[in-house]
Amino acid sequence: MQLLDFAGPRKVFSYLGCSLSALSTIAGLGPYICIWLAVKDLLAVAPKWSQATGIAIYGWAGLGFAAASVILYCAGLLMAHLAAFRSASNMRKEAIGHLMSLPLGYFDLHASGELRRTIDGSAGDTENLLAHILPDAAGSFAMILGMPVLMLVFDWRMGLACLFPILIALVCIRMMMNDQGQSFMTEYQDALVRMSKTGTEYVRGIPVVKVFQQTVYSFKAFHEAIKHYSRIARTYSMKICHLPQTIQMTALNGTVIFLIPVAILLASGQGDFTSFLTDFAFYAVFSGMVPTAMTRLQFSSESFGKADDALSRITGVLRVDPLTVSTEPEHPKSADASLERVSYTYPGADRPALERIDFEVREGGTVALVGPSGGGKSTCVSLLPRFWDVDFGRVAVGGIDVRSIDPHDLMGQVAFVFQTNRLFSTTILENVRAARPEATPEQVMDALRAAQCMDIVDKLPDGLNTMLGSNGTYLSGGEVQRVALAKAILKESPIVVLDEATAFADSENEVLIQKALTKLTRVEGGRRRTVLMIAHRLSTVAHVDRILVLDGGHLVEQGTHNQLLDAQGTYARLWSDYERAVSWKVDNSPKAAGEAGRNHADSTADEEQTVPGTGPFVADLSTDDSDIQREGGEA
């Protein structure tokens, strides 16, 4: 009933389809009755066959019943498909529409492969149920209800012999679809989702696998997902279903084994042996329908279990609370940004990601968030555009709680540049214009020029109209980053969030990106935008207005670069580690090689002993705050 609710007004077609399928099954019994009547007439006049005048009537009647059965079944499937397609379509639309209303952080916790399997795969499972299994189940039930009447009307004793295998089959089906079987169906669907998720990740990682010449074992998660799926499928088929399925198939396909002994016992006491032989012929022929009916019923039970699990997964997505929208939204009057006593815990986590974070960025200010990995830096900036909503406290833009701002308006206030970016498989023009769909090609070109992308545009065969990903047209990581900056520039948002925007750029691209960032963080007239930046390369934040140091979800320090160094706290330690990491150089001299050999021997004797700054990789600590020398590259 829940599935049919997705079909809306078309669910009436499902009822019609099931009814027609049931009528088709009942009509399908007609030819067997006609055959029995024809055989009875023939045996009654044997060997004078020409006196059996009703044969032609029974033949045409049987043909009519068969044709009616086919027509009714086709009409029933047509009706069922109309309801099934609409149900699956609405299910996908409703799920996708609901996803569009969820906070963006939800997609960080649910991989694209998982969501694709949940929505598209689950809708497909339910479509098969409504389009095929449900009408067939209705026909099977009609047959099961009609068979006792038909089998008992001629000779109830031989009829019971034919019904006995059906009872055995029903018991076996119940054994296979017990609580253990239902729990398997959930595990089975979980395994499919897991394989889809890890399979998508594996495909995306194939370039890395090829570079290092690894096998499938290099992606352990995918390999384990396949083994897990194989293990539970084998367990279900060999331990739960093996014996019941064997008994069921033997009983259904061996109905004649039960029928013949009963017929032999009854034959000796028959006064009208011809009539008895006719009844036996009827039951021998009719018993061939039993396996078909029960097989349909068994498959319908399995499909109902799969559809029930699929429906629970779809409704699980639909039950996720959407992003709330204020009925009376307010518009920010400035580009200030603040977190006020904010605490937040990710769904399913056992400890808070942020606890009582409190800071403010004035309009035009630049604030950097630094700290160890997992400290809460990305969480802080993700709360600003409502990727997540806080558990406690308040996040404000322009002095207004972000929950009181229309989500579209809020996203228009913030531009993002992440350390990893992806472009759509379309033209450069459309990729950049995604930030502002109404922008003209001239405005897009201005944004690309400001983002130092003209060398990219010039080398493309069709300029702005070049399709990325076609005919071997691809961009490097640094070039993709600059195109992403062009999108942020075109957006013209008053607040800019930079998440390690130069992390993976080579030296040439880094220079161009830095120039583009200068354009991005300023508007016409030299006025500065409000900037929040996450940085692991501490040299890039030494001259910002204020540095916030987060560790373990707490704001442990804040101040300028020099103030934090003087405080000799977490930031000073991070800076010291950073200087040591970026100032190494390669020393291949014999002396260094000898020291490396001695250090290796020492570390073998005592693994806990480390000697920083020795061996072939020698740290050069002769750097100061304003100029970090990089000899031999960065570690």
Short mmCIF file of N, CA, C and O in Angstrom, two decimals, residues 381-485:
data_model
loop_
_atom_site.label_atom_id
_atom_site.label_comp_id
_atom_site.label_asym_id
_atom_site.label_seq_id
_atom_site.Cartn_x
_atom_site.Cartn_y
_atom_site.Cartn_z
N VAL A 381 33.90 26.33 9.17
CA VAL A 381 33.50 27.06 7.96
C VAL A 381 32.28 26.42 7.30
O VAL A 381 31.53 27.09 6.59
N SER A 382 32.05 25.11 7.52
CA SER A 382 30.88 24.47 6.92
C SER A 382 29.59 24.87 7.62
O SER A 382 28.50 24.75 7.04
N LEU A 383 29.69 25.36 8.85
CA LEU A 383 28.49 25.81 9.56
C LEU A 383 28.03 27.17 9.06
O LEU A 383 26.84 27.50 9.19
N LEU A 384 28.94 27.92 8.46
CA LEU A 384 28.59 29.27 8.01
C LEU A 384 27.53 29.24 6.90
O LEU A 384 26.52 29.95 7.00
N PRO A 385 27.66 28.41 5.87
CA PRO A 385 26.61 28.34 4.83
C PRO A 385 25.56 27.28 5.12
O PRO A 385 24.83 26.89 4.23
N ARG A 386 25.53 26.78 6.35
CA ARG A 386 24.56 25.77 6.78
C ARG A 386 24.73 24.43 6.07
O ARG A 386 23.75 23.80 5.69
N PHE A 387 25.99 24.00 5.88
CA PHE A 387 26.18 22.61 5.48
C PHE A 387 25.61 21.72 6.58
O PHE A 387 25.13 20.63 6.32
N TRP A 388 25.72 22.21 7.80
CA TRP A 388 25.09 21.61 8.97
C TRP A 388 24.50 22.73 9.82
O TRP A 388 24.98 23.86 9.75
N ASP A 389 23.51 22.40 10.61
CA ASP A 389 22.98 23.35 11.59
C ASP A 389 23.53 23.02 12.97
O ASP A 389 23.63 21.84 13.34
N VAL A 390 23.87 24.05 13.72
CA VAL A 390 24.52 23.85 15.02
C VAL A 390 23.56 23.18 15.99
O VAL A 390 22.33 23.30 15.89
N ASP A 391 24.14 22.48 16.97
CA ASP A 391 23.34 21.89 18.05
C ASP A 391 23.04 22.94 19.12
O ASP A 391 21.93 23.00 19.65
N PHE A 392 24.05 23.74 19.43
CA PHE A 392 23.90 24.81 20.42
C PHE A 392 24.62 26.05 19.91
O PHE A 392 25.56 25.97 19.12
N GLY A 393 24.19 27.18 20.37
CA GLY A 393 24.81 28.42 19.96
C GLY A 393 24.16 29.01 18.72
O GLY A 393 23.05 28.66 18.34
N ARG A 394 24.93 29.89 18.06
CA ARG A 394 24.37 30.65 16.94
C ARG A 394 25.47 30.99 15.95
O ARG A 394 26.57 31.41 16.32
N VAL A 395 25.17 30.78 14.67
CA VAL A 395 26.05 31.21 13.58
C VAL A 395 25.35 32.36 12.88
O VAL A 395 24.18 32.24 12.51
N ALA A 396 26.06 33.47 12.71
CA ALA A 396 25.41 34.67 12.16
C ALA A 396 26.21 35.24 11.00
O ALA A 396 27.45 35.16 10.97
N VAL A 397 25.49 35.78 10.03
CA VAL A 397 26.07 36.54 8.92
C VAL A 397 25.38 37.90 8.92
O VAL A 397 24.15 37.99 8.88
N GLY A 398 26.18 38.96 9.00
CA GLY A 398 25.61 40.30 9.06
C GLY A 398 24.75 40.50 10.30
O GLY A 398 23.77 41.26 10.27
N GLY A 399 25.08 39.79 11.39
CA GLY A 399 24.33 39.91 12.63
C GLY A 399 23.04 39.14 12.66
O GLY A 399 22.30 39.19 13.65
N ILE A 400 22.72 38.38 11.60
CA ILE A 400 21.47 37.63 11.51
C ILE A 400 21.78 36.14 11.56
O ILE A 400 22.69 35.65 10.88
N ASP A 401 21.05 35.42 12.39
CA ASP A 401 21.20 33.97 12.48
C ASP A 401 20.99 33.36 11.09
O ASP A 401 20.02 33.68 10.40
N VAL A 402 21.93 32.49 10.68
CA VAL A 402 21.86 31.93 9.34
C VAL A 402 20.57 31.13 9.13
O VAL A 402 20.11 30.96 8.00
N ARG A 403 19.97 30.64 10.22
CA ARG A 403 18.72 29.90 10.09
C ARG A 403 17.54 30.81 9.77
O ARG A 403 16.47 30.33 9.38
N SER A 404 17.75 32.11 9.92
CA SER A 404 16.70 33.07 9.59
C SER A 404 16.87 33.67 8.20
O SER A 404 16.10 34.53 7.79
N ILE A 405 17.91 33.22 7.48
CA ILE A 405 18.19 33.71 6.13
C ILE A 405 17.73 32.65 5.13
O ILE A 405 17.92 31.45 5.35
N ASP A 406 17.13 33.09 4.04
CA ASP A 406 16.74 32.15 3.00
C ASP A 406 17.98 31.41 2.50
O ASP A 406 19.02 32.03 2.23
N PRO A 407 17.94 30.06 2.40
CA PRO A 407 19.14 29.31 2.01
C PRO A 407 19.76 29.77 0.70
O PRO A 407 20.99 29.81 0.57
N HIS A 408 18.93 30.13 -0.29
CA HIS A 408 19.48 30.62 -1.57
C HIS A 408 20.20 31.95 -1.36
O HIS A 408 21.27 32.20 -1.94
N ASP A 409 19.63 32.80 -0.55
CA ASP A 409 20.25 34.08 -0.24
C ASP A 409 21.56 33.87 0.51
O ASP A 409 22.58 34.52 0.23
N LEU A 410 21.54 32.93 1.45
CA LEU A 410 22.75 32.66 2.24
C LEU A 410 23.87 32.13 1.36
O LEU A 410 25.03 32.57 1.49
N MET A 411 23.56 31.19 0.45
CA MET A 411 24.59 30.66 -0.44
C MET A 411 25.12 31.75 -1.36
O MET A 411 26.28 31.71 -1.77
N GLY A 412 24.29 32.72 -1.68
CA GLY A 412 24.76 33.83 -2.49
C GLY A 412 25.71 34.74 -1.75
O GLY A 412 26.48 35.49 -2.37
N GLN A 413 25.69 34.68 -0.43
CA GLN A 413 26.57 35.54 0.37
C GLN A 413 27.97 34.97 0.50
O GLN A 413 28.89 35.67 0.91
N VAL A 414 28.15 33.67 0.20
CA VAL A 414 29.42 32.99 0.48
C VAL A 414 29.93 32.34 -0.80
O VAL A 414 29.19 31.64 -1.49
N ALA A 415 31.21 32.56 -1.09
CA ALA A 415 31.89 31.88 -2.20
C ALA A 415 32.94 30.93 -1.61
O ALA A 415 33.59 31.26 -0.63
N PHE A 416 33.07 29.76 -2.23
CA PHE A 416 33.97 28.74 -1.70
C PHE A 416 35.05 28.41 -2.72
O PHE A 416 34.79 28.33 -3.92
N VAL A 417 36.24 28.16 -2.21
CA VAL A 417 37.31 27.58 -3.02
C VAL A 417 37.92 26.47 -2.17
O VAL A 417 38.57 26.73 -1.16
N PHE A 418 37.68 25.23 -2.58
CA PHE A 418 38.17 24.08 -1.83
C PHE A 418 39.52 23.64 -2.38
O PHE A 418 39.94 24.02 -3.47
N GLN A 419 40.18 22.75 -1.61
CA GLN A 419 41.47 22.26 -2.08
C GLN A 419 41.32 21.24 -3.21
O GLN A 419 42.24 21.02 -3.98
N THR A 420 40.16 20.61 -3.31
CA THR A 420 39.88 19.72 -4.43
C THR A 420 38.59 20.19 -5.10
O THR A 420 37.59 20.42 -4.43
N ASN A 421 38.63 20.34 -6.40
CA ASN A 421 37.47 20.84 -7.16
C ASN A 421 37.23 19.93 -8.35
O ASN A 421 38.15 19.30 -8.87
N ARG A 422 35.98 19.90 -8.80
CA ARG A 422 35.63 19.12 -9.97
C ARG A 422 34.86 20.01 -10.93
O ARG A 422 34.09 20.87 -10.50
N LEU A 423 35.07 19.76 -12.20
CA LEU A 423 34.36 20.50 -13.24
C LEU A 423 33.34 19.58 -13.91
O LEU A 423 33.53 18.37 -13.98
N PHE A 424 32.27 20.18 -14.40
CA PHE A 424 31.26 19.42 -15.13
C PHE A 424 31.78 19.09 -16.54
O PHE A 424 32.64 19.78 -17.07
N SER A 425 31.23 18.02 -17.10
CA SER A 425 31.59 17.64 -18.47
C SER A 425 30.81 18.50 -19.46
O SER A 425 29.93 18.03 -20.19
N THR A 426 31.14 19.77 -19.46
CA THR A 426 30.52 20.72 -20.38
C THR A 426 31.58 21.76 -20.73
O THR A 426 32.76 21.55 -20.49
N THR A 427 31.18 22.88 -21.30
CA THR A 427 32.15 23.87 -21.73
C THR A 427 32.71 24.66 -20.56
O THR A 427 32.13 24.69 -19.47
N ILE A 428 33.85 25.29 -20.80
CA ILE A 428 34.43 26.20 -19.80
C ILE A 428 33.42 27.29 -19.46
O ILE A 428 33.25 27.67 -18.29
N LEU A 429 32.73 27.79 -20.47
CA LEU A 429 31.76 28.86 -20.26
C LEU A 429 30.69 28.43 -19.26
O LEU A 429 30.41 29.14 -18.29
N GLU A 430 30.10 27.25 -19.47
CA GLU A 430 29.03 26.78 -18.59
C GLU A 430 29.56 26.41 -17.22
O GLU A 430 28.86 26.54 -16.21
N ASN A 431 30.79 25.92 -17.14
CA ASN A 431 31.37 25.59 -15.84
C ASN A 431 31.50 26.83 -14.97
O ASN A 431 31.15 26.81 -13.79
N VAL A 432 32.00 27.90 -15.55
CA VAL A 432 32.18 29.13 -14.78
C VAL A 432 30.83 29.78 -14.51
O VAL A 432 30.56 30.28 -13.42
N ARG A 433 29.94 29.76 -15.51
CA ARG A 433 28.65 30.41 -15.38
C ARG A 433 27.74 29.69 -14.39
O ARG A 433 26.69 30.21 -14.01
N ALA A 434 28.11 28.49 -13.95
CA ALA A 434 27.32 27.80 -12.92
C ALA A 434 27.24 28.62 -11.65
O ALA A 434 26.27 28.51 -10.89
N ALA A 435 28.22 29.47 -11.42
CA ALA A 435 28.20 30.31 -10.23
C ALA A 435 27.19 31.43 -10.35
O ALA A 435 26.66 31.92 -9.33
N ARG A 436 26.91 31.87 -11.58
CA ARG A 436 25.93 32.93 -11.81
C ARG A 436 25.33 32.71 -13.19
O ARG A 436 25.83 33.20 -14.20
N PRO A 437 24.23 31.94 -13.26
CA PRO A 437 23.70 31.51 -14.56
C PRO A 437 23.33 32.64 -15.50
O PRO A 437 23.36 32.46 -16.72
N GLU A 438 23.01 33.82 -14.96
CA GLU A 438 22.60 34.92 -15.84
C GLU A 438 23.78 35.71 -16.39
O GLU A 438 23.60 36.67 -17.17
N ALA A 439 25.00 35.34 -16.04
CA ALA A 439 26.18 36.08 -16.47
C ALA A 439 26.36 35.99 -17.99
O ALA A 439 26.08 34.96 -18.61
N THR A 440 26.85 37.05 -18.58
CA THR A 440 27.11 37.08 -20.02
C THR A 440 28.48 36.47 -20.30
O THR A 440 29.33 36.38 -19.40
N PRO A 441 28.74 36.05 -21.55
CA PRO A 441 30.07 35.54 -21.89
C PRO A 441 31.18 36.56 -21.60
O PRO A 441 32.29 36.17 -21.22
N GLU A 442 30.88 37.84 -21.76
CA GLU A 442 31.89 38.87 -21.46
C GLU A 442 32.23 38.88 -19.97
O GLU A 442 33.40 39.01 -19.59
N GLN A 443 31.21 38.73 -19.11
CA GLN A 443 31.47 38.69 -17.67
C GLN A 443 32.24 37.43 -17.28
O GLN A 443 33.11 37.47 -16.41
N VAL A 444 31.92 36.33 -17.94
CA VAL A 444 32.67 35.10 -17.69
C VAL A 444 34.13 35.28 -18.09
O VAL A 444 35.05 34.88 -17.36
N MET A 445 34.35 35.92 -19.24
CA MET A 445 35.72 36.15 -19.69
C MET A 445 36.47 37.05 -18.72
O MET A 445 37.65 36.83 -18.42
N ASP A 446 35.81 38.06 -18.18
CA ASP A 446 36.45 38.94 -17.19
C ASP A 446 36.85 38.16 -15.95
O ASP A 446 37.93 38.37 -15.39
N ALA A 447 35.97 37.24 -15.51
CA ALA A 447 36.28 36.43 -14.33
C ALA A 447 37.46 35.50 -14.61
O ALA A 447 38.34 35.32 -13.76
N LEU A 448 37.49 34.90 -15.80
CA LEU A 448 38.61 34.04 -16.16
C LEU A 448 39.91 34.83 -16.24
O LEU A 448 40.98 34.36 -15.82
N ARG A 449 39.83 36.06 -16.75
CA ARG A 449 41.01 36.90 -16.83
C ARG A 449 41.51 37.24 -15.42
O ARG A 449 42.71 37.20 -15.16
N ALA A 450 40.59 37.56 -14.52
CA ALA A 450 40.98 37.88 -13.14
C ALA A 450 41.57 36.68 -12.42
O ALA A 450 42.41 36.82 -11.54
N ALA A 451 41.12 35.47 -12.82
CA ALA A 451 41.62 34.24 -12.18
C ALA A 451 42.86 33.71 -12.87
O ALA A 451 43.26 32.56 -12.61
N GLN A 452 43.47 34.50 -13.74
CA GLN A 452 44.72 34.12 -14.43
C GLN A 452 44.51 32.87 -15.29
O GLN A 452 45.38 31.99 -15.35
N CYS A 453 43.36 32.78 -15.97
CA CYS A 453 43.03 31.60 -16.77
C CYS A 453 43.15 31.82 -18.27
O CYS A 453 42.76 30.93 -19.04
N MET A 454 43.66 32.95 -18.71
CA MET A 454 43.68 33.21 -20.15
C MET A 454 44.60 32.25 -20.90
O MET A 454 44.33 31.92 -22.06
N ASP A 455 45.65 31.78 -20.25
CA ASP A 455 46.51 30.80 -20.92
C ASP A 455 45.76 29.49 -21.15
O ASP A 455 45.99 28.78 -22.13
N ILE A 456 44.82 29.17 -20.24
CA ILE A 456 44.01 27.96 -20.41
C ILE A 456 43.06 28.15 -21.58
O ILE A 456 42.93 27.27 -22.46
N VAL A 457 42.36 29.28 -21.61
CA VAL A 457 41.39 29.54 -22.67
C VAL A 457 42.08 29.58 -24.03
O VAL A 457 41.58 29.05 -25.03
N ASP A 458 43.26 30.20 -24.10
CA ASP A 458 43.97 30.37 -25.37
C ASP A 458 44.39 29.03 -25.98
O ASP A 458 44.44 28.88 -27.21
N LYS A 459 44.70 28.06 -25.14
CA LYS A 459 45.20 26.78 -25.69
C LYS A 459 44.07 25.82 -26.05
O LYS A 459 44.32 24.79 -26.69
N LEU A 460 42.84 26.13 -25.64
CA LEU A 460 41.71 25.25 -25.96
C LEU A 460 41.27 25.47 -27.40
O LEU A 460 41.23 26.60 -27.87
N PRO A 461 40.92 24.40 -28.11
CA PRO A 461 40.60 24.52 -29.54
C PRO A 461 39.42 25.44 -29.84
O PRO A 461 39.43 26.16 -30.83
N ASP A 462 38.39 25.42 -28.98
CA ASP A 462 37.22 26.25 -29.22
C ASP A 462 37.03 27.32 -28.14
O ASP A 462 35.92 27.84 -27.94
N GLY A 463 38.11 27.66 -27.46
CA GLY A 463 38.03 28.71 -26.45
C GLY A 463 37.02 28.41 -25.37
O GLY A 463 37.01 27.30 -24.80
N LEU A 464 36.17 29.39 -25.09
CA LEU A 464 35.17 29.22 -24.02
C LEU A 464 34.20 28.09 -24.31
O LEU A 464 33.61 27.52 -23.38
N ASN A 465 34.01 27.75 -25.57
CA ASN A 465 33.02 26.74 -25.94
C ASN A 465 33.61 25.35 -26.08
O ASN A 465 32.98 24.45 -26.64
N THR A 466 34.82 25.15 -25.59
CA THR A 466 35.45 23.84 -25.64
C THR A 466 34.81 22.92 -24.60
O THR A 466 34.71 23.28 -23.43
N MET A 467 34.41 21.73 -25.04
CA MET A 467 33.83 20.74 -24.13
C MET A 467 34.95 20.04 -23.37
O MET A 467 35.85 19.45 -23.97
N LEU A 468 34.92 20.12 -22.06
CA LEU A 468 35.92 19.44 -21.25
C LEU A 468 35.63 17.94 -21.22
O LEU A 468 34.48 17.52 -21.15
N GLY A 469 36.69 17.16 -21.29
CA GLY A 469 36.53 15.71 -21.26
C GLY A 469 36.30 15.08 -22.60
O GLY A 469 36.24 13.85 -22.71
N SER A 470 36.16 15.88 -23.67
CA SER A 470 35.95 15.34 -25.01
C SER A 470 37.18 15.58 -25.86
O SER A 470 37.86 16.60 -25.73
N ASN A 471 37.45 14.63 -26.74
CA ASN A 471 38.60 14.73 -27.67
C ASN A 471 39.90 14.99 -26.94
O ASN A 471 40.76 15.74 -27.40
N GLY A 472 40.04 14.37 -25.77
CA GLY A 472 41.29 14.49 -25.03
C GLY A 472 41.51 15.84 -24.38
O GLY A 472 42.66 16.17 -24.04
N THR A 473 40.47 16.65 -24.20
CA THR A 473 40.62 17.97 -23.59
C THR A 473 40.45 17.85 -22.08
O THR A 473 39.33 17.69 -21.59
N TYR A 474 41.54 17.90 -21.37
CA TYR A 474 41.52 17.81 -19.91
C TYR A 474 42.40 18.91 -19.33
O TYR A 474 43.31 19.41 -19.98
N LEU A 475 42.11 19.26 -18.08
CA LEU A 475 42.88 20.29 -17.40
C LEU A 475 43.64 19.66 -16.24
O LEU A 475 43.20 18.68 -15.64
N SER A 476 44.79 20.25 -15.93
CA SER A 476 45.58 19.78 -14.79
C SER A 476 44.92 20.22 -13.49
O SER A 476 43.98 21.04 -13.48
N GLY A 477 45.42 19.71 -12.37
CA GLY A 477 44.86 20.06 -11.08
C GLY A 477 44.95 21.55 -10.79
O GLY A 477 43.98 22.17 -10.31
N GLY A 478 46.10 22.16 -11.11
CA GLY A 478 46.24 23.59 -10.88
C GLY A 478 45.34 24.41 -11.78
O GLY A 478 44.80 25.45 -11.37
N GLU A 479 45.14 23.94 -13.02
CA GLU A 479 44.25 24.66 -13.93
C GLU A 479 42.80 24.56 -13.48
O GLU A 479 42.04 25.54 -13.55
N VAL A 480 42.41 23.39 -13.00
CA VAL A 480 41.05 23.23 -12.45
C VAL A 480 40.85 24.17 -11.28
O VAL A 480 39.78 24.78 -11.11
N GLN A 481 41.89 24.31 -10.45
CA GLN A 481 41.79 25.20 -9.29
C GLN A 481 41.58 26.65 -9.74
O GLN A 481 40.79 27.39 -9.14
N ARG A 482 42.25 27.06 -10.79
CA ARG A 482 42.09 28.44 -11.27
C ARG A 482 40.70 28.66 -11.87
O ARG A 482 40.11 29.73 -11.71
N VAL A 483 40.16 27.65 -12.56
CA VAL A 483 38.79 27.77 -13.08
C VAL A 483 37.81 27.88 -11.92
O VAL A 483 36.84 28.65 -11.98
N ALA A 484 38.06 27.13 -10.85
CA ALA A 484 37.20 27.23 -9.67
C ALA A 484 37.27 28.62 -9.06
O ALA A 484 36.27 29.16 -8.58
N LEU A 485 38.45 29.22 -9.10
CA LEU A 485 38.59 30.60 -8.61
C LEU A 485 37.81 31.57 -9.49
O LEU A 485 37.23 32.54 -9.00
#
